[in-house]
mmCIF file of C-alpha atoms in Angstrom:
data_model
loop_
_atom_site.group_PDB
_atom_site.id
_atom_site.type_symbol
_atom_site.label_atom_id
_atom_site.label_comp_id
_atom_site.label_asym_id
_atom_site.label_seq_id
_atom_site.Cartn_x
_atom_site.Cartn_y
_atom_site.Cartn_z
ATOM 1 C CA MET A 1 33.893 -9.963 -10.069
ATOM 2 C CA ARG A 2 32.363 -12.025 -7.290
ATOM 3 C CA SER A 3 33.591 -15.896 -7.263
ATOM 4 C CA GLY A 4 30.652 -18.432 -8.227
ATOM 5 C CA ALA A 5 30.888 -19.514 -4.845
ATOM 6 C CA LEU A 6 30.749 -15.881 -3.403
ATOM 7 C CA ARG A 7 27.143 -15.576 -6.174
ATOM 8 C CA ILE A 8 26.159 -18.582 -4.767
ATOM 9 C CA ALA A 9 26.484 -17.933 -0.986
ATOM 10 C CA ASN A 10 24.959 -14.391 -1.323
ATOM 11 C CA VAL A 11 21.923 -15.649 -3.286
ATOM 12 C CA THR A 12 21.577 -18.258 -1.041
ATOM 13 C CA PHE A 13 21.774 -16.404 2.199
ATOM 14 C CA ALA A 14 19.262 -13.419 0.122
ATOM 15 C CA LEU A 15 16.714 -16.321 0.090
ATOM 16 C CA LEU A 16 16.710 -16.559 3.825
ATOM 17 C CA LEU A 17 16.039 -13.283 4.503
ATOM 18 C CA CYS A 18 13.441 -11.760 1.766
ATOM 19 C CA PRO A 19 9.911 -12.486 2.118
ATOM 20 C CA VAL A 20 7.901 -14.160 -0.343
ATOM 21 C CA ALA A 21 5.287 -10.936 -0.501
ATOM 22 C CA ALA A 22 5.879 -7.238 -0.324
ATOM 23 C CA TRP A 23 3.930 -5.251 1.385
ATOM 24 C CA GLY A 24 3.574 -1.782 -0.152
ATOM 25 C CA TRP A 25 3.761 1.014 2.266
ATOM 26 C CA GLY A 26 2.565 -1.336 5.010
ATOM 27 C CA ASP A 27 -1.292 -0.792 6.524
ATOM 28 C CA ASP A 28 -0.069 3.161 8.005
ATOM 29 C CA GLY A 29 1.269 3.986 3.924
ATOM 30 C CA HIS A 30 -2.030 2.664 2.738
ATOM 31 C CA LYS A 31 -4.687 4.459 4.977
ATOM 32 C CA ILE A 32 -2.315 7.990 4.226
ATOM 33 C CA VAL A 33 -3.203 7.434 0.520
ATOM 34 C CA ALA A 34 -6.680 6.930 1.201
ATOM 35 C CA VAL A 35 -7.561 9.747 3.289
ATOM 36 C CA ILE A 36 -5.763 12.360 1.457
ATOM 37 C CA ALA A 37 -7.642 11.156 -1.600
ATOM 38 C CA ALA A 38 -10.499 11.290 0.197
ATOM 39 C CA ASN A 39 -10.237 14.970 1.187
ATOM 40 C CA ASN A 40 -9.545 15.604 -2.548
ATOM 41 C CA LEU A 41 -12.615 13.809 -3.669
ATOM 42 C CA THR A 42 -15.671 15.766 -5.956
ATOM 43 C CA PRO A 43 -19.472 15.572 -4.402
ATOM 44 C CA ALA A 44 -19.580 13.112 -7.263
ATOM 45 C CA ALA A 45 -17.154 10.603 -6.798
ATOM 46 C CA SER A 46 -17.329 10.818 -2.995
ATOM 47 C CA SER A 47 -21.465 9.900 -3.326
ATOM 48 C CA GLN A 48 -19.982 6.750 -5.387
ATOM 49 C CA VAL A 49 -16.940 5.864 -3.038
ATOM 50 C CA ALA A 50 -19.752 5.953 -0.357
ATOM 51 C CA GLU A 51 -22.424 4.052 -1.608
ATOM 52 C CA ILE A 52 -19.992 1.126 -2.981
ATOM 53 C CA LEU A 53 -17.995 1.343 0.635
ATOM 54 C CA GLY A 54 -21.277 1.726 2.450
ATOM 55 C CA ALA A 55 -20.727 4.686 4.291
ATOM 56 C CA SER A 56 -22.376 7.840 4.520
ATOM 57 C CA ALA A 57 -22.350 9.949 1.418
ATOM 58 C CA ALA A 58 -22.855 13.174 3.957
ATOM 59 C CA ASP A 59 -20.078 12.580 6.212
ATOM 60 C CA LYS A 60 -16.707 13.000 4.936
ATOM 61 C CA ARG A 61 -14.680 11.501 7.907
ATOM 62 C CA ALA A 62 -16.825 8.790 7.519
ATOM 63 C CA ILE A 63 -15.707 8.037 3.693
ATOM 64 C CA ALA A 64 -12.314 8.746 4.452
ATOM 65 C CA TYR A 65 -12.485 5.733 7.657
ATOM 66 C CA ALA A 66 -14.421 3.489 4.749
ATOM 67 C CA MET A 67 -11.484 4.168 2.286
ATOM 68 C CA GLU A 68 -8.785 3.150 4.914
ATOM 69 C CA ALA A 69 -10.572 -0.024 5.980
ATOM 70 C CA ALA A 70 -10.522 -0.880 2.038
ATOM 71 C CA SER A 71 -6.973 0.164 1.235
ATOM 72 C CA ILE A 72 -5.421 -2.704 3.568
ATOM 73 C CA LEU A 73 -7.955 -5.795 1.975
ATOM 74 C CA PRO A 74 -5.521 -6.834 -0.626
ATOM 75 C CA ASP A 75 -2.579 -7.443 2.026
ATOM 76 C CA THR A 76 -4.841 -8.641 4.756
ATOM 77 C CA GLU A 77 -7.151 -10.887 2.804
ATOM 78 C CA PHE A 78 -7.793 -10.722 -0.657
ATOM 79 C CA ARG A 79 -3.501 -12.042 -0.851
ATOM 80 C CA GLU A 80 -4.606 -14.814 1.460
ATOM 81 C CA GLU A 81 -7.787 -15.915 -0.433
ATOM 82 C CA ASP A 82 -6.289 -15.587 -3.980
ATOM 83 C CA LYS A 83 -1.967 -16.145 -3.808
ATOM 84 C CA SER A 84 -1.824 -15.355 -7.614
ATOM 85 C CA THR A 85 -3.091 -11.384 -6.762
ATOM 86 C CA ALA A 86 0.560 -11.313 -5.032
ATOM 87 C CA PRO A 87 2.748 -10.108 -8.687
ATOM 88 C CA TRP A 88 -0.364 -7.211 -9.237
ATOM 89 C CA HIS A 89 1.413 -5.152 -6.432
ATOM 90 C CA PHE A 90 4.496 -4.233 -8.271
ATOM 91 C CA ILE A 91 6.025 -3.883 -11.692
ATOM 92 C CA ASP A 92 10.057 -5.430 -11.903
ATOM 93 C CA ILE A 93 11.683 -2.530 -14.338
ATOM 94 C CA CYS A 94 15.249 -3.267 -14.295
ATOM 95 C CA LEU A 95 17.460 -0.317 -13.554
ATOM 96 C CA GLN A 96 18.935 -1.000 -17.099
ATOM 97 C CA ASP A 97 15.789 -0.038 -18.367
ATOM 98 C CA HIS A 98 14.521 3.091 -20.440
ATOM 99 C CA ARG A 99 11.088 4.084 -20.746
ATOM 100 C CA ALA A 100 10.264 2.705 -23.675
ATOM 101 C CA ASP A 101 10.856 -0.990 -21.654
ATOM 102 C CA VAL A 102 8.003 -0.474 -19.091
ATOM 103 C CA ALA A 103 5.110 -1.587 -21.076
ATOM 104 C CA ALA A 104 7.152 -5.125 -21.519
ATOM 105 C CA ARG A 105 8.205 -5.453 -18.032
ATOM 106 C CA CYS A 106 4.048 -6.359 -17.484
ATOM 107 C CA PRO A 107 3.523 -9.661 -19.140
ATOM 108 C CA GLU A 108 -0.161 -10.134 -19.740
ATOM 109 C CA GLY A 109 -0.923 -7.133 -17.691
ATOM 110 C CA LYS A 110 -0.752 -9.389 -14.293
ATOM 111 C CA CYS A 111 1.521 -6.259 -12.283
ATOM 112 C CA VAL A 112 0.738 -2.944 -10.976
ATOM 113 C CA THR A 113 0.232 -0.644 -14.090
ATOM 114 C CA GLY A 114 -2.054 -3.334 -15.770
ATOM 115 C CA LYS A 115 -4.270 -3.956 -12.855
ATOM 116 C CA ILE A 116 -4.712 -0.007 -11.866
ATOM 117 C CA ASP A 117 -5.855 0.185 -15.804
ATOM 118 C CA GLU A 118 -8.059 -3.219 -15.577
ATOM 119 C CA TYR A 119 -9.700 -1.883 -12.011
ATOM 120 C CA SER A 120 -10.325 1.724 -13.229
ATOM 121 C CA LYS A 121 -11.889 0.218 -16.297
ATOM 122 C CA ARG A 122 -14.418 -1.970 -14.293
ATOM 123 C CA LEU A 123 -15.356 0.650 -11.954
ATOM 124 C CA LYS A 124 -16.016 3.266 -14.646
ATOM 125 C CA GLU A 125 -18.098 0.618 -16.923
ATOM 126 C CA ILE A 126 -19.785 -1.215 -13.582
ATOM 127 C CA ARG A 127 -18.338 -4.433 -14.934
ATOM 128 C CA TYR A 128 -16.365 -5.668 -11.555
ATOM 129 C CA ASP A 129 -14.837 -9.281 -11.050
ATOM 130 C CA HIS A 130 -15.884 -11.655 -8.513
ATOM 131 C CA TRP A 131 -14.282 -9.516 -5.925
ATOM 132 C CA GLY A 132 -17.626 -7.223 -6.082
ATOM 133 C CA ALA A 133 -17.491 -3.390 -6.686
ATOM 134 C CA LYS A 134 -16.126 -3.229 -3.010
ATOM 135 C CA GLY A 135 -12.977 -5.375 -3.791
ATOM 136 C CA ASP A 136 -12.624 -3.736 -7.016
ATOM 137 C CA LEU A 137 -12.585 -0.447 -5.730
ATOM 138 C CA ALA A 138 -9.673 -1.417 -2.733
ATOM 139 C CA PHE A 139 -7.818 -2.936 -5.080
ATOM 140 C CA LEU A 140 -7.326 0.358 -7.133
ATOM 141 C CA ILE A 141 -6.806 2.306 -3.770
ATOM 142 C CA HIS A 142 -4.329 0.047 -2.733
ATOM 143 C CA PHE A 143 -2.219 0.011 -6.204
ATOM 144 C CA VAL A 144 -1.811 3.376 -6.679
ATOM 145 C CA GLY A 145 -0.799 3.287 -2.826
ATOM 146 C CA ASP A 146 1.750 0.645 -4.367
ATOM 147 C CA ILE A 147 3.287 2.179 -7.540
ATOM 148 C CA HIS A 148 4.299 5.102 -5.695
ATOM 149 C CA GLN A 149 6.530 3.372 -3.564
ATOM 150 C CA PRO A 150 10.044 3.410 -5.468
ATOM 151 C CA LEU A 151 10.769 0.179 -4.712
ATOM 152 C CA HIS A 152 8.117 -1.528 -5.776
ATOM 153 C CA ALA A 153 9.202 -0.173 -9.462
ATOM 154 C CA ALA A 154 12.760 -1.418 -9.060
ATOM 155 C CA ASN A 155 14.820 -4.089 -9.706
ATOM 156 C CA ASP A 156 17.935 -5.226 -9.045
ATOM 157 C CA ALA A 157 17.952 -9.201 -8.818
ATOM 158 C CA ASP A 158 16.817 -8.149 -5.251
ATOM 159 C CA ARG A 159 13.088 -8.461 -5.309
ATOM 160 C CA GLY A 160 12.965 -5.201 -5.150
ATOM 161 C CA GLY A 161 15.233 -4.596 -1.740
ATOM 162 C CA ASN A 162 13.948 -7.802 -0.447
ATOM 163 C CA CYS A 163 16.772 -9.269 -0.844
ATOM 164 C CA VAL A 164 18.888 -6.459 0.371
ATOM 165 C CA PRO A 165 19.276 -6.924 4.360
ATOM 166 C CA VAL A 166 19.831 -3.577 6.365
ATOM 167 C CA ASP A 167 21.639 -2.381 9.239
ATOM 168 C CA SER A 168 19.386 0.297 10.556
ATOM 169 C CA HIS A 169 19.071 -0.353 14.250
ATOM 170 C CA SER A 170 15.177 -1.211 13.499
ATOM 171 C CA ARG A 171 12.865 -4.516 13.786
ATOM 172 C CA GLU A 172 12.767 -4.303 10.012
ATOM 173 C CA THR A 173 15.453 -6.940 8.149
ATOM 174 C CA ASN A 174 15.382 -5.854 4.305
ATOM 175 C CA LEU A 175 15.661 -2.300 2.673
ATOM 176 C CA HIS A 176 11.924 -3.354 1.053
ATOM 177 C CA ALA A 177 10.558 -3.727 4.595
ATOM 178 C CA THR A 178 12.593 -0.977 5.640
ATOM 179 C CA TRP A 179 10.876 1.772 3.087
ATOM 180 C CA ASP A 180 7.352 0.119 3.785
ATOM 181 C CA THR A 181 7.641 0.295 7.232
ATOM 182 C CA THR A 182 10.185 1.852 9.041
ATOM 183 C CA VAL A 183 10.201 5.019 6.787
ATOM 184 C CA VAL A 184 6.698 5.709 7.322
ATOM 185 C CA ARG A 185 6.219 5.135 10.655
ATOM 186 C CA ARG A 186 9.319 7.219 11.205
ATOM 187 C CA LEU A 187 7.514 10.023 9.155
ATOM 188 C CA GLU A 188 4.484 9.610 11.406
ATOM 189 C CA TYR A 189 5.921 10.312 14.564
ATOM 190 C CA SER A 190 8.463 13.096 13.021
ATOM 191 C CA ILE A 191 4.879 15.012 11.820
ATOM 192 C CA ASP A 192 2.251 14.375 14.460
ATOM 193 C CA SER A 193 1.283 11.124 16.921
ATOM 194 C CA GLY A 194 2.184 8.756 14.712
ATOM 195 C CA ARG A 195 -1.403 8.223 13.195
ATOM 196 C CA PRO A 196 -2.282 7.936 9.522
ATOM 197 C CA GLU A 197 -5.009 10.267 9.838
ATOM 198 C CA THR A 198 -3.314 13.185 11.287
ATOM 199 C CA THR A 199 0.315 12.156 8.812
ATOM 200 C CA ALA A 200 -2.497 12.554 6.200
ATOM 201 C CA HIS A 201 -3.699 16.085 7.194
ATOM 202 C CA LYS A 202 -0.023 17.525 7.815
ATOM 203 C CA LEU A 203 0.875 16.102 4.520
ATOM 204 C CA GLU A 204 -1.972 17.617 2.335
ATOM 205 C CA GLN A 205 -1.104 20.894 3.966
ATOM 206 C CA ILE A 206 2.728 20.460 3.322
ATOM 207 C CA TYR A 207 1.965 19.117 -0.509
ATOM 208 C CA ALA A 208 -0.926 21.658 -0.893
ATOM 209 C CA ALA A 209 0.596 23.620 -3.484
ATOM 210 C CA GLU A 210 1.483 20.855 -5.648
ATOM 211 C CA LYS A 211 -1.644 19.388 -5.327
ATOM 212 C CA GLY A 212 -2.992 20.757 -8.779
ATOM 213 C CA ALA A 213 -0.007 19.717 -10.889
ATOM 214 C CA ASP A 214 -0.622 16.004 -9.220
ATOM 215 C CA SER A 215 -3.451 14.782 -11.410
ATOM 216 C CA TRP A 216 -3.980 11.363 -12.430
ATOM 217 C CA ILE A 217 -0.929 10.214 -15.389
ATOM 218 C CA ALA A 218 -0.637 7.181 -17.410
ATOM 219 C CA PRO A 219 0.751 4.191 -15.100
ATOM 220 C CA ASP A 220 3.191 3.427 -16.857
ATOM 221 C CA ASP A 221 4.337 6.796 -16.406
ATOM 222 C CA ILE A 222 4.035 6.966 -12.751
ATOM 223 C CA ALA A 223 5.900 3.444 -12.596
ATOM 224 C CA TRP A 224 8.775 4.807 -14.541
ATOM 225 C CA GLU A 225 8.770 7.336 -12.286
ATOM 226 C CA SER A 226 9.076 5.793 -9.345
ATOM 227 C CA ASN A 227 11.247 3.530 -10.970
ATOM 228 C CA GLN A 228 13.746 7.006 -11.277
ATOM 229 C CA VAL A 229 13.435 7.754 -7.510
ATOM 230 C CA ALA A 230 14.682 4.332 -6.343
ATOM 231 C CA ARG A 231 17.597 4.569 -8.973
ATOM 232 C CA THR A 232 18.652 7.876 -7.498
ATOM 233 C CA ASP A 233 17.738 8.345 -4.063
ATOM 234 C CA ILE A 234 17.714 4.321 -2.741
ATOM 235 C CA TYR A 235 20.227 2.298 -5.279
ATOM 236 C CA GLY A 236 22.548 5.459 -6.025
ATOM 237 C CA ALA A 237 22.706 7.201 -3.056
ATOM 238 C CA LEU A 238 23.409 3.742 -0.955
ATOM 239 C CA GLN A 239 25.895 2.880 -3.645
ATOM 240 C CA ILE A 240 24.469 -0.675 -4.292
ATOM 241 C CA PRO A 241 25.983 -1.974 -7.449
ATOM 242 C CA LEU A 242 24.359 -2.665 -10.631
ATOM 243 C CA GLU A 243 22.980 -6.678 -11.316
ATOM 244 C CA PRO A 244 22.561 -7.571 -14.602
ATOM 245 C CA CYS A 245 18.685 -7.272 -15.461
ATOM 246 C CA GLN A 246 16.823 -10.280 -15.534
ATOM 247 C CA PRO A 247 12.946 -9.953 -13.884
ATOM 248 C CA THR A 248 11.929 -12.823 -14.521
ATOM 249 C CA ALA A 249 14.222 -15.388 -13.184
ATOM 250 C CA ASN A 250 13.587 -16.745 -9.943
ATOM 251 C CA VAL A 251 17.114 -15.141 -7.976
ATOM 252 C CA CYS A 252 17.075 -13.189 -4.554
ATOM 253 C CA VAL A 253 20.435 -11.458 -4.731
ATOM 254 C CA ASN A 254 21.831 -9.030 -2.327
ATOM 255 C CA PRO A 255 24.452 -6.921 -5.070
ATOM 256 C CA ALA A 256 25.721 -5.425 -2.257
ATOM 257 C CA GLY A 257 26.959 -8.636 -0.994
ATOM 258 C CA HIS A 258 27.019 -7.301 2.844
ATOM 259 C CA PRO A 259 24.177 -5.551 4.891
ATOM 260 C CA ILE A 260 23.173 -2.169 4.044
ATOM 261 C CA GLU A 261 24.124 0.492 6.636
ATOM 262 C CA LEU A 262 21.378 3.285 7.110
ATOM 263 C CA ASP A 263 22.010 5.781 8.818
ATOM 264 C CA SER A 264 20.372 8.444 10.570
ATOM 265 C CA SER A 265 21.179 11.438 7.682
ATOM 266 C CA TYR A 266 19.862 8.736 5.011
ATOM 267 C CA LEU A 267 16.762 7.512 7.163
ATOM 268 C CA GLU A 268 15.839 11.334 7.337
ATOM 269 C CA HIS A 269 16.150 11.745 3.367
ATOM 270 C CA ALA A 270 14.103 8.787 3.009
ATOM 271 C CA ASP A 271 11.193 10.066 5.637
ATOM 272 C CA THR A 272 11.063 13.416 3.660
ATOM 273 C CA LEU A 273 11.153 11.504 0.149
ATOM 274 C CA ALA A 274 8.226 9.286 1.270
ATOM 275 C CA GLY A 275 5.986 11.796 2.704
ATOM 276 C CA HIS A 276 6.095 13.344 -1.045
ATOM 277 C CA GLN A 277 5.255 10.498 -2.755
ATOM 278 C CA LEU A 278 2.347 9.208 -0.279
ATOM 279 C CA ALA A 279 1.046 13.182 -0.876
ATOM 280 C CA LYS A 280 1.400 12.563 -4.523
ATOM 281 C CA ALA A 281 -0.209 9.420 -4.194
ATOM 282 C CA GLY A 282 -3.227 10.847 -2.483
ATOM 283 C CA PHE A 283 -3.779 13.094 -5.001
ATOM 284 C CA ARG A 284 -3.605 11.307 -7.939
ATOM 285 C CA LEU A 285 -5.718 9.108 -6.264
ATOM 286 C CA ALA A 286 -8.242 11.350 -5.912
ATOM 287 C CA SER A 287 -8.243 12.762 -9.404
ATOM 288 C CA LEU A 288 -8.395 9.528 -11.077
ATOM 289 C CA LEU A 289 -11.272 8.337 -8.982
ATOM 290 C CA ASN A 290 -12.501 11.976 -10.104
ATOM 291 C CA GLU A 291 -11.892 11.019 -13.507
ATOM 292 C CA ILE A 292 -13.898 7.677 -13.326
ATOM 293 C CA TRP A 293 -17.272 9.374 -11.276
ATOM 294 C CA THR A 294 -18.694 12.479 -13.155
ATOM 295 C CA GLN A 295 -21.739 11.919 -11.771
ATOM 296 C CA PRO A 296 -23.041 10.952 -8.086
ATOM 297 C CA ALA A 297 -24.583 7.516 -7.242
ATOM 298 C CA ALA A 298 -28.036 7.080 -7.825
ATOM 299 C CA PRO A 299 -30.048 5.522 -4.512
ATOM 300 C CA THR A 300 -30.027 2.199 -6.889
ATOM 301 C CA HIS A 301 -26.739 1.915 -7.841
ATOM 302 C CA ALA A 302 -26.049 -1.619 -8.285
ATOM 303 C CA THR A 303 -22.405 -2.645 -6.052
ATOM 304 C CA GLY A 304 -22.286 -5.978 -7.232
ATOM 305 C CA ASN A 305 -20.706 -8.615 -4.244
ATOM 306 C CA SER A 306 -19.769 -5.346 -2.179
ATOM 307 C CA ALA A 307 -20.024 -5.362 1.671
ATOM 308 C CA PRO A 308 -20.406 -2.945 4.245
ATOM 309 C CA ALA A 309 -16.790 -1.225 5.197
ATOM 310 C CA GLU A 310 -15.447 0.116 8.428
ATOM 311 C CA VAL A 311 -17.369 3.388 9.803
ATOM 312 C CA PRO A 312 -15.862 5.805 12.449
ATOM 313 C CA SER A 313 -17.073 4.797 15.797
ATOM 314 C CA ALA A 314 -18.540 2.031 17.696
ATOM 315 C CA THR A 315 -22.048 3.989 17.692
ATOM 316 C CA THR A 316 -22.942 3.309 14.087
ATOM 317 C CA VAL A 317 -24.539 -0.097 13.668
ATOM 318 C CA ASP A 318 -22.291 -3.115 14.294
ATOM 319 C CA SER A 319 -23.133 -4.791 10.796
ATOM 320 C CA GLN A 320 -21.400 -2.019 9.134
ATOM 321 C CA ILE A 321 -18.131 -1.913 10.902
ATOM 322 C CA VAL A 322 -15.612 -3.883 10.147
ATOM 323 C CA PHE A 323 -14.230 -5.355 13.617
ATOM 324 C CA VAL A 324 -10.035 -6.619 13.672
ATOM 325 C CA GLY A 325 -8.592 -9.015 16.101
ATOM 326 C CA ASN A 326 -5.145 -9.379 17.151
ATOM 327 C CA ARG A 327 -4.390 -12.947 17.019
ATOM 328 C CA ARG A 328 -1.698 -12.628 19.836
ATOM 329 C CA SER A 329 -3.849 -10.620 22.659
ATOM 330 C CA LYS A 330 -6.976 -12.156 21.504
ATOM 331 C CA ILE A 331 -8.143 -8.564 21.973
ATOM 332 C CA TYR A 332 -10.315 -6.555 19.001
ATOM 333 C CA ALA A 333 -11.066 -3.107 18.245
ATOM 334 C CA TRP A 334 -12.788 -1.011 15.795
ATOM 335 C CA PRO A 335 -12.171 2.289 14.172
ATOM 336 C CA GLY A 336 -11.496 5.274 17.025
ATOM 337 C CA CYS A 337 -10.103 2.547 19.466
ATOM 338 C CA GLY A 338 -6.873 3.909 20.467
ATOM 339 C CA SER A 339 -5.422 0.585 19.320
ATOM 340 C CA TYR A 340 -6.981 -0.002 16.056
ATOM 341 C CA ASP A 341 -4.129 1.352 13.973
ATOM 342 C CA ARG A 342 -1.017 -0.064 16.308
ATOM 343 C CA MET A 343 -1.558 -3.402 15.110
ATOM 344 C CA ALA A 344 0.900 -5.351 13.321
ATOM 345 C CA PRO A 345 -0.459 -6.780 10.045
ATOM 346 C CA ALA A 346 1.014 -10.274 10.896
ATOM 347 C CA ASN A 347 -1.212 -10.553 13.770
ATOM 348 C CA ARG A 348 -4.459 -8.710 12.274
ATOM 349 C CA VAL A 349 -7.606 -10.787 11.657
ATOM 350 C CA VAL A 350 -10.546 -9.341 10.354
ATOM 351 C CA PHE A 351 -14.628 -10.107 11.970
ATOM 352 C CA GLN A 352 -17.681 -8.911 10.315
ATOM 353 C CA SER A 353 -19.561 -8.410 13.638
ATOM 354 C CA ARG A 354 -18.836 -8.369 17.397
ATOM 355 C CA GLU A 355 -20.491 -11.625 17.552
ATOM 356 C CA THR A 356 -18.234 -13.456 15.393
ATOM 357 C CA ALA A 357 -15.152 -11.993 17.479
ATOM 358 C CA GLU A 358 -16.224 -13.385 20.769
ATOM 359 C CA GLN A 359 -17.000 -16.452 19.457
ATOM 360 C CA ASN A 360 -13.851 -17.237 18.294
ATOM 361 C CA GLY A 361 -12.197 -16.093 21.514
ATOM 362 C CA TYR A 362 -11.870 -12.440 21.549
ATOM 363 C CA ARG A 363 -12.825 -9.493 23.500
ATOM 364 C CA ALA A 364 -12.758 -5.924 23.047
ATOM 365 C CA ALA A 365 -10.268 -3.465 23.921
ATOM 366 C CA ARG A 366 -10.832 -1.425 26.961
ATOM 367 C CA ASN A 367 -9.365 1.904 24.964
ATOM 368 C CA CYS A 368 -12.917 1.793 22.582
ATOM 369 C CA PRO A 369 -15.427 4.871 22.813
#
């Protein structure tokens, strides 16, 4: 048993280390999920998604790019616009909990399971909130990715691993960030060139035999499944001690009391596990969207406050592209540019047109088509 002084010091140290918000899978993980889902939509669901996101219904690649762009909006834009959305990205299921406890861990539906149910219903009923059709779909795509990240459904008084410092010879300083970003980037480079699109296609091939079994199930069941993965393959595998269950307490403890060593063997296992979770999320997201939309979009289908989304290349009309700038380099890019997918989330700023980007002092990347 730790002394009171050691526990206080441990909490203080962890608070200095842990970020305010958790970023499920990072941009690349969410894009991988979106691409896999786009590849597995029925024609009816595909046309509805294309209508909402402003992509061509006849161009599967354009729909995939549009879903990629939408998948990261809850982290890159919506969270800054409304900080009350931050708790929507996870559910704090204690490591001591039982399946029957899951529903109680989502008070007032303001967690990832509750919001998946809410936005599924909004899209099906064409009853959007102030984010509009595009925003509501973006949230749903993003949250299905989040709920498959094991540390978004587990809590050991450590904010889903945010308060556990790690020593893994990577730039990420805590366990949650390692799973969000480092593990996914390692997976991408082990599979192919490090691009979300190619990684998505490869994962789809690797886990093709599981597609039929990965149909949509209740969000609470998925959260419980992810929690079990966290228990065995993260907390158990790393021998992190169990802390008292206090999901509503404002604490940030490192249960281990010291930085966790993540050796190459553990990270290789984590890469494989993350790939499986991402593939499962993509297949399930497609299954959910296919359930929501069984009829194709009518030409006059209302999309609320939806706005145009990203499309594959700069040959498309500028107003249909979301341009992403790098705050540090003052360079902007669009889908198809080599630098587009490599911008760090913290450096991203989104513009709706070339003119807006250039008025703000940004120039176009030289590696853009």
